[in-house]
Short mmCIF file of C-alpha atoms and ligand atoms in Angstrom, two decimals:
data_model
loop_
_atom_site.label_atom_id
_atom_site.label_comp_id
_atom_site.label_asym_id
_atom_site.label_seq_id
_atom_site.Cartn_x
_atom_site.Cartn_y
_atom_site.Cartn_z
CA UNK A 1204 112.07 99.25 131.45
CA UNK A 1205 110.28 100.88 128.51
CA UNK A 1206 111.67 103.74 126.52
CA UNK A 1207 109.02 105.97 125.10
CA UNK A 1208 109.07 108.74 122.46
CA UNK A 1209 106.51 111.50 122.67
CA UNK A 1210 105.75 113.40 119.47
CA UNK A 1211 103.25 116.08 118.37
CA UNK A 1212 100.80 114.56 115.85
CA UNK A 1213 99.60 117.89 114.34
CA UNK A 1214 101.38 121.30 113.85
CA UNK A 1215 102.78 121.44 117.39
CA UNK A 1216 101.40 123.04 120.60
CA UNK A 1217 99.29 119.88 121.24
CA UNK A 1218 100.06 120.01 124.95
CA UNK A 1219 103.24 117.93 124.99
CA UNK A 1220 104.61 119.77 128.07
CA UNK A 1221 101.80 118.52 130.34
CA UNK A 1222 101.88 114.96 129.08
CA UNK A 1223 105.72 114.73 129.36
CA UNK A 1224 105.39 116.15 132.81
CA UNK A 1225 102.91 113.39 133.75
CA UNK A 1226 105.05 110.57 132.21
CA UNK A 1227 108.21 111.82 133.74
CA UNK A 1228 107.11 110.21 136.95
CA UNK A 1229 107.84 106.87 135.40
CA UNK A 1230 111.04 107.72 133.54
CA UNK A 1231 114.55 108.09 134.82
CA UNK A 1232 115.74 110.32 131.96
CA UNK A 1233 113.96 112.94 129.90
CA UNK A 1234 115.66 113.62 126.61
CA UNK A 1235 115.13 116.44 124.03
CA UNK A 1236 116.31 115.55 120.61
CA UNK A 1237 115.51 118.25 118.03
CA UNK A 1238 114.41 121.85 117.66
CA UNK A 1239 115.55 124.61 119.90
CA UNK A 1240 114.09 127.40 121.81
CA UNK A 1241 111.43 127.78 119.02
CA UNK A 1242 109.55 125.21 121.24
CA UNK A 1243 107.55 126.39 124.30
CA UNK A 1244 106.23 123.74 126.59
CA UNK A 1245 103.71 125.07 129.14
CA UNK A 1246 103.45 123.07 132.34
CA UNK A 1247 101.22 123.95 135.30
CA UNK A 1248 102.43 122.56 138.71
CA UNK A 1249 100.71 123.39 141.90
CA UNK A 1250 98.98 126.47 140.43
CA UNK A 1251 102.24 127.76 139.06
CA UNK A 1252 102.85 128.02 135.30
CA UNK A 1253 106.26 127.23 133.82
CA UNK A 1254 107.16 127.76 130.20
CA UNK A 1255 110.24 125.80 129.13
CA UNK A 1256 111.80 126.26 125.72
CA UNK A 1257 114.94 124.14 125.84
CA UNK A 1258 115.27 122.16 129.00
CA UNK A 1259 113.15 119.03 129.18
CA UNK A 1260 110.07 119.47 131.40
CA UNK A 1261 111.37 116.54 133.47
CA UNK A 1262 113.52 119.21 135.23
CA UNK A 1263 110.55 120.02 137.50
CA UNK A 1264 110.82 116.64 139.01
CA UNK A 1265 113.40 115.81 141.66
CA UNK A 1266 116.06 113.20 140.71
CA UNK A 1267 115.21 112.96 137.02
CA UNK A 1268 118.09 113.43 134.66
CA UNK A 1269 117.43 115.83 131.85
CA UNK A 1270 119.36 115.60 128.59
CA UNK A 1271 119.62 117.99 125.65
CA UNK A 1272 120.67 115.82 122.74
CA UNK A 1273 122.99 116.38 119.73
CA UNK A 1274 119.97 116.96 117.47
CA UNK A 1275 118.92 120.19 119.36
CA UNK A 1276 120.21 123.55 118.36
CA UNK A 1277 121.12 125.66 121.40
CA UNK A 1278 121.00 129.31 121.91
CA UNK A 1279 123.44 129.61 124.92
CA UNK A 1280 121.69 132.85 126.14
CA UNK A 1281 118.25 131.35 126.12
CA UNK A 1282 119.59 128.18 127.85
CA UNK A 1283 121.22 130.17 130.67
CA UNK A 1284 118.09 132.24 131.11
CA UNK A 1285 116.16 129.06 131.54
CA UNK A 1286 118.72 127.62 133.94
CA UNK A 1287 118.56 130.84 136.11
CA UNK A 1288 114.82 130.82 136.02
CA UNK A 1289 114.70 127.35 137.25
CA UNK A 1290 117.31 127.75 139.96
CA UNK A 1291 115.45 130.92 141.05
CA UNK A 1292 112.36 128.89 141.48
CA UNK A 1293 114.03 126.22 143.49
CA UNK A 1294 114.59 123.64 140.71
CA UNK A 1295 117.87 122.30 139.28
CA UNK A 1296 119.54 122.49 142.62
CA UNK A 1297 121.86 119.71 141.60
CA UNK A 1298 123.52 120.73 138.40
CA UNK A 1299 124.30 117.15 137.42
CA UNK A 1300 120.54 116.85 136.79
CA UNK A 1301 121.13 118.51 133.38
CA UNK A 1302 123.40 117.29 130.64
CA UNK A 1303 124.08 118.92 127.26
CA UNK A 1304 125.42 117.13 124.25
CA UNK A 1305 128.92 118.14 123.16
CA UNK A 1306 127.75 117.51 119.62
CA UNK A 1307 124.65 119.82 119.65
CA UNK A 1308 125.04 122.98 117.39
CA UNK A 1309 125.12 126.43 118.78
CA UNK A 1310 122.78 129.27 117.63
CA UNK A 1311 124.97 132.30 116.93
CA UNK A 1312 123.82 135.94 116.73
CA UNK A 1313 124.06 135.86 113.02
CA UNK A 1314 121.53 132.89 112.82
CA UNK A 1315 118.83 135.07 114.47
CA UNK A 1316 119.59 138.08 112.35
CA UNK A 1317 119.48 136.02 109.18
CA UNK A 1318 116.28 134.38 110.22
CA UNK A 1319 114.50 137.70 110.87
CA UNK A 1320 115.98 139.58 107.87
CA UNK A 1321 114.98 136.83 105.51
CA UNK A 1322 111.45 136.66 106.82
CA UNK A 1323 111.06 140.38 106.29
CA UNK A 1324 112.21 140.17 102.76
CA UNK A 1325 109.89 137.22 102.05
CA UNK A 1326 106.81 139.48 102.44
CA UNK A 1327 103.70 137.40 101.54
CA UNK A 1328 105.67 134.17 101.24
CA UNK A 1329 106.94 134.30 104.84
CA UNK A 1330 107.09 131.07 106.77
CA UNK A 1331 106.17 132.83 110.12
CA UNK A 1332 109.25 131.37 111.83
CA UNK A 1333 109.78 132.08 115.46
CA UNK A 1334 112.77 134.31 114.66
CA UNK A 1335 115.04 132.26 116.89
CA UNK A 1336 117.62 131.44 114.30
CA UNK A 1337 116.66 127.78 114.10
CA UNK A 1338 116.63 127.35 110.33
CA UNK A 1339 119.95 129.26 109.69
CA UNK A 1340 121.64 127.15 112.42
CA UNK A 1341 120.41 123.84 110.95
CA UNK A 1342 121.65 125.09 107.53
CA UNK A 1343 125.04 125.70 108.80
CA UNK A 1344 125.06 122.15 110.48
CA UNK A 1345 124.33 120.64 107.12
CA UNK A 1346 126.76 122.85 105.28
CA UNK A 1347 129.34 121.52 107.77
CA UNK A 1348 130.33 125.09 108.98
CA UNK A 1349 128.45 125.00 112.20
CA UNK A 1350 129.86 125.63 115.74
CA UNK A 1351 129.14 122.87 118.18
CA UNK A 1352 129.00 122.94 121.95
CA UNK A 1353 132.41 120.97 122.02
CA UNK A 1354 133.84 123.97 120.01
CA UNK A 1355 132.17 126.64 122.13
CA UNK A 1356 133.74 125.25 125.38
CA UNK A 1357 137.27 125.13 123.84
CA UNK A 1358 138.53 128.76 123.66
CA UNK A 1359 140.99 128.12 120.97
CA UNK A 1360 138.71 126.15 118.75
CA UNK A 1361 135.95 128.68 119.29
CA UNK A 1362 138.06 131.57 118.15
CA UNK A 1363 139.03 129.71 114.98
CA UNK A 1364 135.41 128.74 114.30
CA UNK A 1365 134.19 132.28 114.90
CA UNK A 1366 136.76 133.80 112.64
CA UNK A 1367 136.07 131.16 110.02
CA UNK A 1368 132.40 131.99 110.02
CA UNK A 1369 132.15 135.77 110.56
CA UNK A 1370 133.47 137.08 107.32
CA UNK A 1371 131.14 135.08 105.24
CA UNK A 1372 128.10 135.67 107.41
CA UNK A 1373 128.76 139.44 107.52
CA UNK A 1374 129.03 139.62 103.83
CA UNK A 1375 125.72 137.82 103.51
CA UNK A 1376 124.03 140.03 106.14
CA UNK A 1377 125.18 143.27 104.75
CA UNK A 1378 125.43 142.60 101.02
CA UNK A 1379 122.52 140.36 100.47
CA UNK A 1380 120.17 140.99 103.39
CA UNK A 1381 120.89 144.79 103.94
CA UNK A 1382 121.33 144.19 107.64
CA UNK A 1383 124.09 145.25 109.94
CA UNK A 1384 127.35 143.21 110.56
CA UNK A 1385 127.97 141.16 113.68
CA UNK A 1386 131.03 142.25 115.80
CA UNK A 1387 133.79 139.82 116.38
CA UNK A 1388 134.86 141.16 119.77
CA UNK A 1389 131.41 141.53 121.14
CA UNK A 1390 130.52 137.93 120.19
CA UNK A 1391 133.81 136.57 121.56
CA UNK A 1392 133.30 138.27 124.90
CA UNK A 1393 129.68 137.38 125.13
CA UNK A 1394 130.07 133.63 124.09
CA UNK A 1395 133.19 133.07 126.19
CA UNK A 1396 131.11 133.98 129.27
CA UNK A 1397 128.35 131.58 128.13
CA UNK A 1398 130.99 128.87 127.58
CA UNK A 1399 132.27 129.01 131.13
CA UNK A 1400 128.84 128.58 132.51
CA UNK A 1401 127.80 125.83 130.11
CA UNK A 1402 130.90 123.66 130.33
CA UNK A 1403 129.95 121.90 133.50
CA UNK A 1404 126.90 120.43 131.85
CA UNK A 1405 128.57 119.22 128.76
CA UNK A 1406 128.85 115.50 128.01
CA UNK A 1407 128.72 112.71 125.42
CA UNK A 1408 125.02 112.29 125.92
CA UNK A 1409 124.65 109.37 123.49
CA UNK A 1410 127.04 107.37 125.71
CA UNK A 1411 125.14 108.39 128.91
CA UNK A 1412 121.67 107.65 127.45
CA UNK A 1413 122.80 104.26 125.99
CA UNK A 1414 124.37 103.31 129.31
CA UNK A 1415 121.41 104.15 131.36
CA UNK A 1416 119.22 102.18 128.84
CA UNK A 1417 121.50 99.13 129.11
CA UNK A 1418 121.22 99.35 132.94
CA UNK A 1419 117.54 98.99 132.61
CA UNK A 1420 116.58 102.69 133.14
CA UNK A 1421 113.61 104.19 131.36
CA UNK A 1422 113.91 107.04 129.03
CA UNK A 1423 111.26 109.53 127.94
CA UNK A 1424 112.29 111.12 124.57
CA UNK A 1425 110.54 114.45 124.35
CA UNK A 1426 109.80 115.72 120.76
CA UNK A 1427 109.20 119.39 120.01
CA UNK A 1428 106.87 120.89 117.41
CA UNK A 1429 104.64 118.46 115.51
CA UNK A 1430 104.77 115.95 112.74
CA UNK A 1431 103.27 118.28 110.10
CA UNK A 1432 106.28 120.68 110.80
CA UNK A 1433 108.88 117.93 110.04
CA UNK A 1434 111.41 119.14 107.44
CA UNK A 1435 110.78 115.97 105.28
CA UNK A 1436 107.27 115.01 106.12
CA UNK A 1437 105.43 118.23 106.90
CA UNK A 1438 103.70 120.89 104.83
CA UNK A 1439 106.99 121.91 103.15
CA UNK A 1440 108.24 124.70 103.00
CA UNK A 1441 105.98 125.83 105.86
CA UNK A 1442 107.84 123.63 108.39
CA UNK A 1443 110.62 123.87 110.86
CA UNK A 1444 114.21 122.75 110.03
CA UNK A 1445 114.44 119.44 111.95
CA UNK A 1446 112.92 115.97 111.88
CA UNK A 1447 110.14 116.18 114.36
CA UNK A 1448 108.88 112.72 113.72
CA UNK A 1449 109.82 109.84 116.02
CA UNK A 1450 112.60 108.72 113.70
CA UNK A 1451 114.35 112.01 114.65
CA UNK A 1452 114.84 110.74 118.15
CA UNK A 1453 117.31 108.12 117.12
CA UNK A 1454 119.65 110.43 115.27
CA UNK A 1455 119.04 113.33 117.60
CA UNK A 1456 120.18 111.37 120.58
CA UNK A 1457 122.39 108.70 119.21
CA UNK A 1458 120.30 105.72 120.22
CA UNK A 1459 119.33 102.73 117.87
CA UNK A 1460 115.64 102.19 116.85
CA UNK A 1461 115.75 98.91 118.66
CA UNK A 1462 115.67 100.61 122.04
CA UNK A 1463 112.30 102.30 121.45
CA UNK A 1464 109.28 100.58 123.01
CA UNK A 1465 106.39 102.95 122.58
CA UNK A 1466 105.70 106.10 120.52
CA UNK A 1467 102.81 108.23 121.82
CA UNK A 1468 101.39 110.95 119.57
CA UNK A 1469 100.03 113.98 121.45
CA UNK A 1470 97.00 115.12 119.63
CA UNK A 1471 94.74 118.00 120.33
CA UNK A 1472 90.97 117.29 120.24
CA UNK A 1473 90.79 119.99 117.41
CA UNK A 1474 93.60 121.58 115.36
CA UNK A 1475 95.87 124.64 115.74
CA UNK A 1476 98.87 125.94 113.94
CA UNK A 1477 101.03 129.08 114.27
CA UNK A 1478 102.77 130.72 111.47
CA UNK A 1479 101.88 130.60 107.79
CA UNK A 1480 101.07 127.55 105.63
CA UNK A 1481 98.29 125.20 104.64
CA UNK A 1482 95.65 124.37 107.20
CA UNK A 1483 92.65 122.64 105.43
CA UNK A 1484 90.20 122.64 108.48
CA UNK A 1485 90.95 126.23 109.63
CA UNK A 1486 87.92 128.11 111.05
CA UNK A 1487 88.34 131.80 110.12
CA UNK A 1488 85.15 132.61 111.90
CA UNK A 1489 83.48 132.93 115.35
CA UNK A 1490 83.93 129.12 116.06
CA UNK A 1491 87.63 129.44 115.54
CA UNK A 1492 87.81 132.53 117.75
CA UNK A 1493 85.75 130.60 120.44
CA UNK A 1494 88.33 127.78 120.40
CA UNK A 1495 91.18 130.24 120.54
CA UNK A 1496 89.78 132.11 123.52
CA UNK A 1497 88.63 128.97 125.51
CA UNK A 1498 91.62 126.97 124.58
CA UNK A 1499 94.02 129.89 125.47
CA UNK A 1500 95.49 129.44 121.89
CA UNK A 1501 98.26 131.93 122.11
CA UNK A 1502 101.88 130.86 121.39
CA UNK A 1503 104.05 129.94 124.47
CA UNK A 1504 107.23 131.24 122.58
CA UNK A 1505 106.15 134.28 120.56
CA UNK A 1506 102.73 135.08 122.03
CA UNK A 1507 101.26 134.96 118.58
CA UNK A 1508 97.68 133.86 118.15
CA UNK A 1509 97.23 130.36 116.99
CA UNK A 1510 95.02 129.56 114.03
CA UNK A 1511 92.26 127.12 115.04
CA UNK A 1512 90.16 124.59 113.27
CA UNK A 1513 88.35 121.23 113.48
CA UNK A 1514 90.13 118.01 113.99
CA UNK A 1515 91.70 116.82 110.79
CA UNK A 1516 91.76 112.95 110.76
CA UNK A 1517 93.78 112.95 107.61
CA UNK A 1518 96.66 114.79 109.30
CA UNK A 1519 96.66 112.57 112.44
CA UNK A 1520 96.35 109.39 110.31
CA UNK A 1521 99.40 110.62 108.51
CA UNK A 1522 101.26 111.17 111.81
CA UNK A 1523 100.22 107.68 113.00
CA UNK A 1524 101.95 106.17 110.02
CA UNK A 1525 104.99 108.32 109.79
CA UNK A 1526 105.73 108.04 113.56
CA UNK A 1527 104.54 104.37 114.08
CA UNK A 1528 102.36 105.67 116.94
CA UNK A 1529 101.39 102.96 119.43
CA UNK A 1530 99.03 105.34 121.30
CA UNK A 1531 97.52 108.71 121.29
CA UNK A 1532 97.34 111.20 124.11
CA UNK A 1533 94.27 113.33 123.42
CA UNK A 1534 94.53 116.77 124.90
CA UNK A 1535 92.08 119.69 125.53
CA UNK A 1536 88.92 117.63 125.14
CA UNK A 1537 87.42 120.03 127.74
CA UNK A 1538 87.73 123.00 125.30
CA UNK A 1539 85.04 121.45 123.15
CA UNK A 1540 82.47 121.38 125.98
CA UNK A 1541 79.31 123.48 125.21
CA UNK A 1542 79.47 123.03 121.46
CA UNK A 1543 76.25 121.81 119.96
CA UNK A 1544 77.80 120.08 116.94
CA UNK A 1545 81.41 119.17 116.43
CA UNK A 1546 82.84 118.67 112.92
CA UNK A 1547 85.68 116.17 112.12
CA UNK A 1548 87.41 116.17 108.79
CA UNK A 1549 87.47 112.50 107.56
CA UNK A 1550 88.94 113.01 104.01
CA UNK A 1551 89.67 115.60 101.50
CA UNK A 1552 88.36 116.45 98.10
CA UNK A 1553 90.69 117.72 95.42
CA UNK A 1554 89.30 118.63 91.98
CA UNK A 1555 86.15 116.64 92.95
CA UNK A 1556 88.15 113.50 93.73
CA UNK A 1557 88.30 112.05 97.19
CA UNK A 1558 91.72 111.90 98.76
CA UNK A 1559 92.69 110.17 102.05
CA UNK A 1560 96.19 111.44 102.39
CA UNK A 1561 97.89 114.81 102.52
CA UNK A 1562 99.45 115.62 98.97
CA UNK A 1563 103.15 116.69 98.89
CA UNK A 1564 102.51 119.52 96.51
CA UNK A 1565 101.43 122.79 97.94
CA UNK A 1566 99.58 123.53 94.70
CA UNK A 1567 97.41 120.48 95.39
CA UNK A 1568 96.97 121.25 99.12
CA UNK A 1569 95.67 124.71 98.34
CA UNK A 1570 92.77 123.05 96.46
CA UNK A 1571 91.78 120.85 99.34
CA UNK A 1572 88.07 120.90 100.35
CA UNK A 1573 87.63 118.94 103.66
CA UNK A 1574 84.96 116.35 103.91
CA UNK A 1575 83.33 116.71 107.30
CA UNK A 1576 81.35 114.28 109.55
CA UNK A 1577 79.30 115.99 112.20
CA UNK A 1578 79.03 114.66 115.81
CA UNK A 1579 76.88 115.77 118.66
CA UNK A 1580 78.49 117.77 121.37
CA UNK A 1581 78.05 117.68 125.10
CA UNK A 1582 77.35 120.29 127.83
CA UNK A 1583 78.90 118.75 130.95
CA UNK A 1584 82.22 120.10 132.43
CA UNK A 1585 84.94 117.45 132.09
CA UNK A 1586 87.71 118.73 134.51
CA UNK A 1587 86.79 116.53 137.53
CA UNK A 1588 86.26 113.39 135.48
CA UNK A 1589 89.06 110.73 136.06
CA UNK A 1590 87.82 107.76 134.08
CA UNK A 1591 86.96 107.24 130.45
CA UNK A 1592 83.61 105.63 131.29
CA UNK A 1593 82.58 108.56 133.37
CA UNK A 1594 82.81 110.98 130.40
CA UNK A 1595 79.53 112.14 128.88
CA UNK A 1596 78.25 109.65 126.34
CA UNK A 1597 78.80 112.12 123.31
CA UNK A 1598 82.33 112.92 124.50
CA UNK A 1599 83.11 109.17 124.58
CA UNK A 1600 81.59 108.81 121.17
CA UNK A 1601 83.71 111.64 119.83
CA UNK A 1602 86.99 110.09 121.26
CA UNK A 1603 86.04 106.71 119.95
CA UNK A 1604 85.35 108.03 116.49
CA UNK A 1605 88.60 109.87 116.35
CA UNK A 1606 90.42 106.67 117.32
CA UNK A 1607 88.60 104.73 114.61
CA UNK A 1608 89.50 107.38 112.01
CA UNK A 1609 93.14 107.68 112.82
CA UNK A 1610 93.73 103.96 113.62
CA UNK A 1611 95.23 104.16 117.10
CA UNK A 1612 93.72 104.20 120.63
CA UNK A 1613 94.03 106.81 123.29
CA UNK A 1614 96.21 106.07 126.22
CA UNK A 1615 95.45 109.39 127.94
CA UNK A 1616 92.72 112.02 127.68
CA UNK A 1617 93.52 115.44 129.07
CA UNK A 1618 90.43 117.26 130.41
CA UNK A 1619 92.06 120.44 131.77
CA UNK A 1620 95.32 122.38 132.14
CA UNK A 1621 96.30 120.92 135.57
CA UNK A 1622 98.32 117.82 135.96
CA UNK A 1623 95.48 116.10 137.87
CA UNK A 1624 92.83 116.90 135.22
CA UNK A 1625 93.76 113.87 133.25
CA UNK A 1626 92.28 110.44 132.49
CA UNK A 1627 94.91 107.74 132.22
CA UNK A 1628 93.61 104.98 129.99
CA UNK A 1629 96.91 102.99 129.70
CA UNK A 1630 100.33 103.83 131.01
CA UNK A 1631 102.94 103.31 128.16
CA UNK A 1632 105.64 102.71 130.89
CA UNK A 1633 103.78 99.75 132.39
P1 LIG B 2422 111.09 127.99 113.07
O1 LIG B 2422 111.12 126.62 113.71
O2 LIG B 2422 111.24 129.08 114.03
O3 LIG B 2422 112.11 128.14 111.86
O4 LIG B 2422 109.63 128.23 112.43
C1 LIG B 2422 109.10 127.47 111.33
C2 LIG B 2422 107.65 127.18 111.45
O5 LIG B 2422 107.50 126.22 112.64
C3 LIG B 2422 106.80 128.32 111.92
O6 LIG B 2422 105.53 128.23 111.25
C4 LIG B 2422 106.64 128.28 113.45
O7 LIG B 2422 105.52 129.02 113.84
C5 LIG B 2422 106.68 126.88 113.51
N1 LIG B 2422 107.00 126.39 114.91
C6 LIG B 2422 108.23 126.37 115.33
N2 LIG B 2422 108.33 125.90 116.62
C7 LIG B 2422 107.06 125.71 116.98
C8 LIG B 2422 106.43 125.14 118.13
O8 LIG B 2422 106.99 124.81 119.18
N3 LIG B 2422 105.03 125.05 118.11
C9 LIG B 2422 104.30 125.37 117.00
N4 LIG B 2422 104.83 125.82 115.86
C10 LIG B 2422 106.20 125.96 115.87
#
């Protein structure tokens, strides 16, 4: 049975939640492998809207096992709030539906304080982080001083790790960042409570996922953020602190690349980004505002307005290559209805020279002048359309042109927020 990775092909917020929710029907396991509660996946089920930050959206389906892999950074408070919200709404009745890796790193109170204090000090150069402590937690992971879930649930080890970290962190917070110190007793009391509630969900999730795959079960690996926010391959330093591209799934779960069958890139029919950083096709004008309002482009995690712009084929082509995409799930096509002309960026010009890839240097990126192609728009509402052939001619032409420019075909086209407002072209689980 196929194992499929879902990744964002732009700067995140492409509508992964809805697509994962649709594909979950065909998967036995749904697995998160990187990021943390900086992500926000919005899913609409039977007119009710759910926003999930940490728990895979598969939790809304009965009998599907949801896994939070070792590559995820976990804020225990946020996790438990999400568990309580789900239980309150009648989901997650069977606790064994959720498994949390014993090797995942824990977001501690100092991570959030450092994240926010540093951003405040950065002034104009701020990254626009979500303030959830994601970057500082990954920093500790790579500095080999982090606290893992296995440490959290072992009281003796947790006390040692907490003591081992706190002096350094408080010195950094107070002396360098001018912030207040974290209190040992408060953290110990708070996190000990979290540990007791989280312990029943903890497992060696690599073992579990590999066993399930060997038994012929299907896994859906749910990426968070987008390829352009990847720590190695994105618009550095305006990125998140994990590998958001498909390669991150293997290390973030503990599965080999040989078990991956399909990689689907969730791609918005235009472009958005939250936070600071380069965005060559940004529309800082009425058209951008129109997309924001019609597309409801307000962050699911922080509520911040998303910056909006035309589709950038250079960015998505880059994502096709770095992820090895086998298909594209094109979302929010309906948002473009009613536009007379739609522009698509097909290449860049830098210092008068045509460029077909995104340069690494920010200095070069700042000089980008997008080269646009203009396509005719359509007036018809798309929400009730269920087959590609039934789309208005100009909408079909638009989708086909995007496919040609990025080099991969659409397997799904989303024409509305609701689960049923979707055109399935090809099912990657077949
Ligand atoms: P961090 O992940 O909170 O450190 O934020 C780093 C950058 O990634 C900022 O520009 C955030 O706005 C962006 N970011 C983080 N998570 C998401 C997401 O789920 N969707 C879109 N952007 C995100």
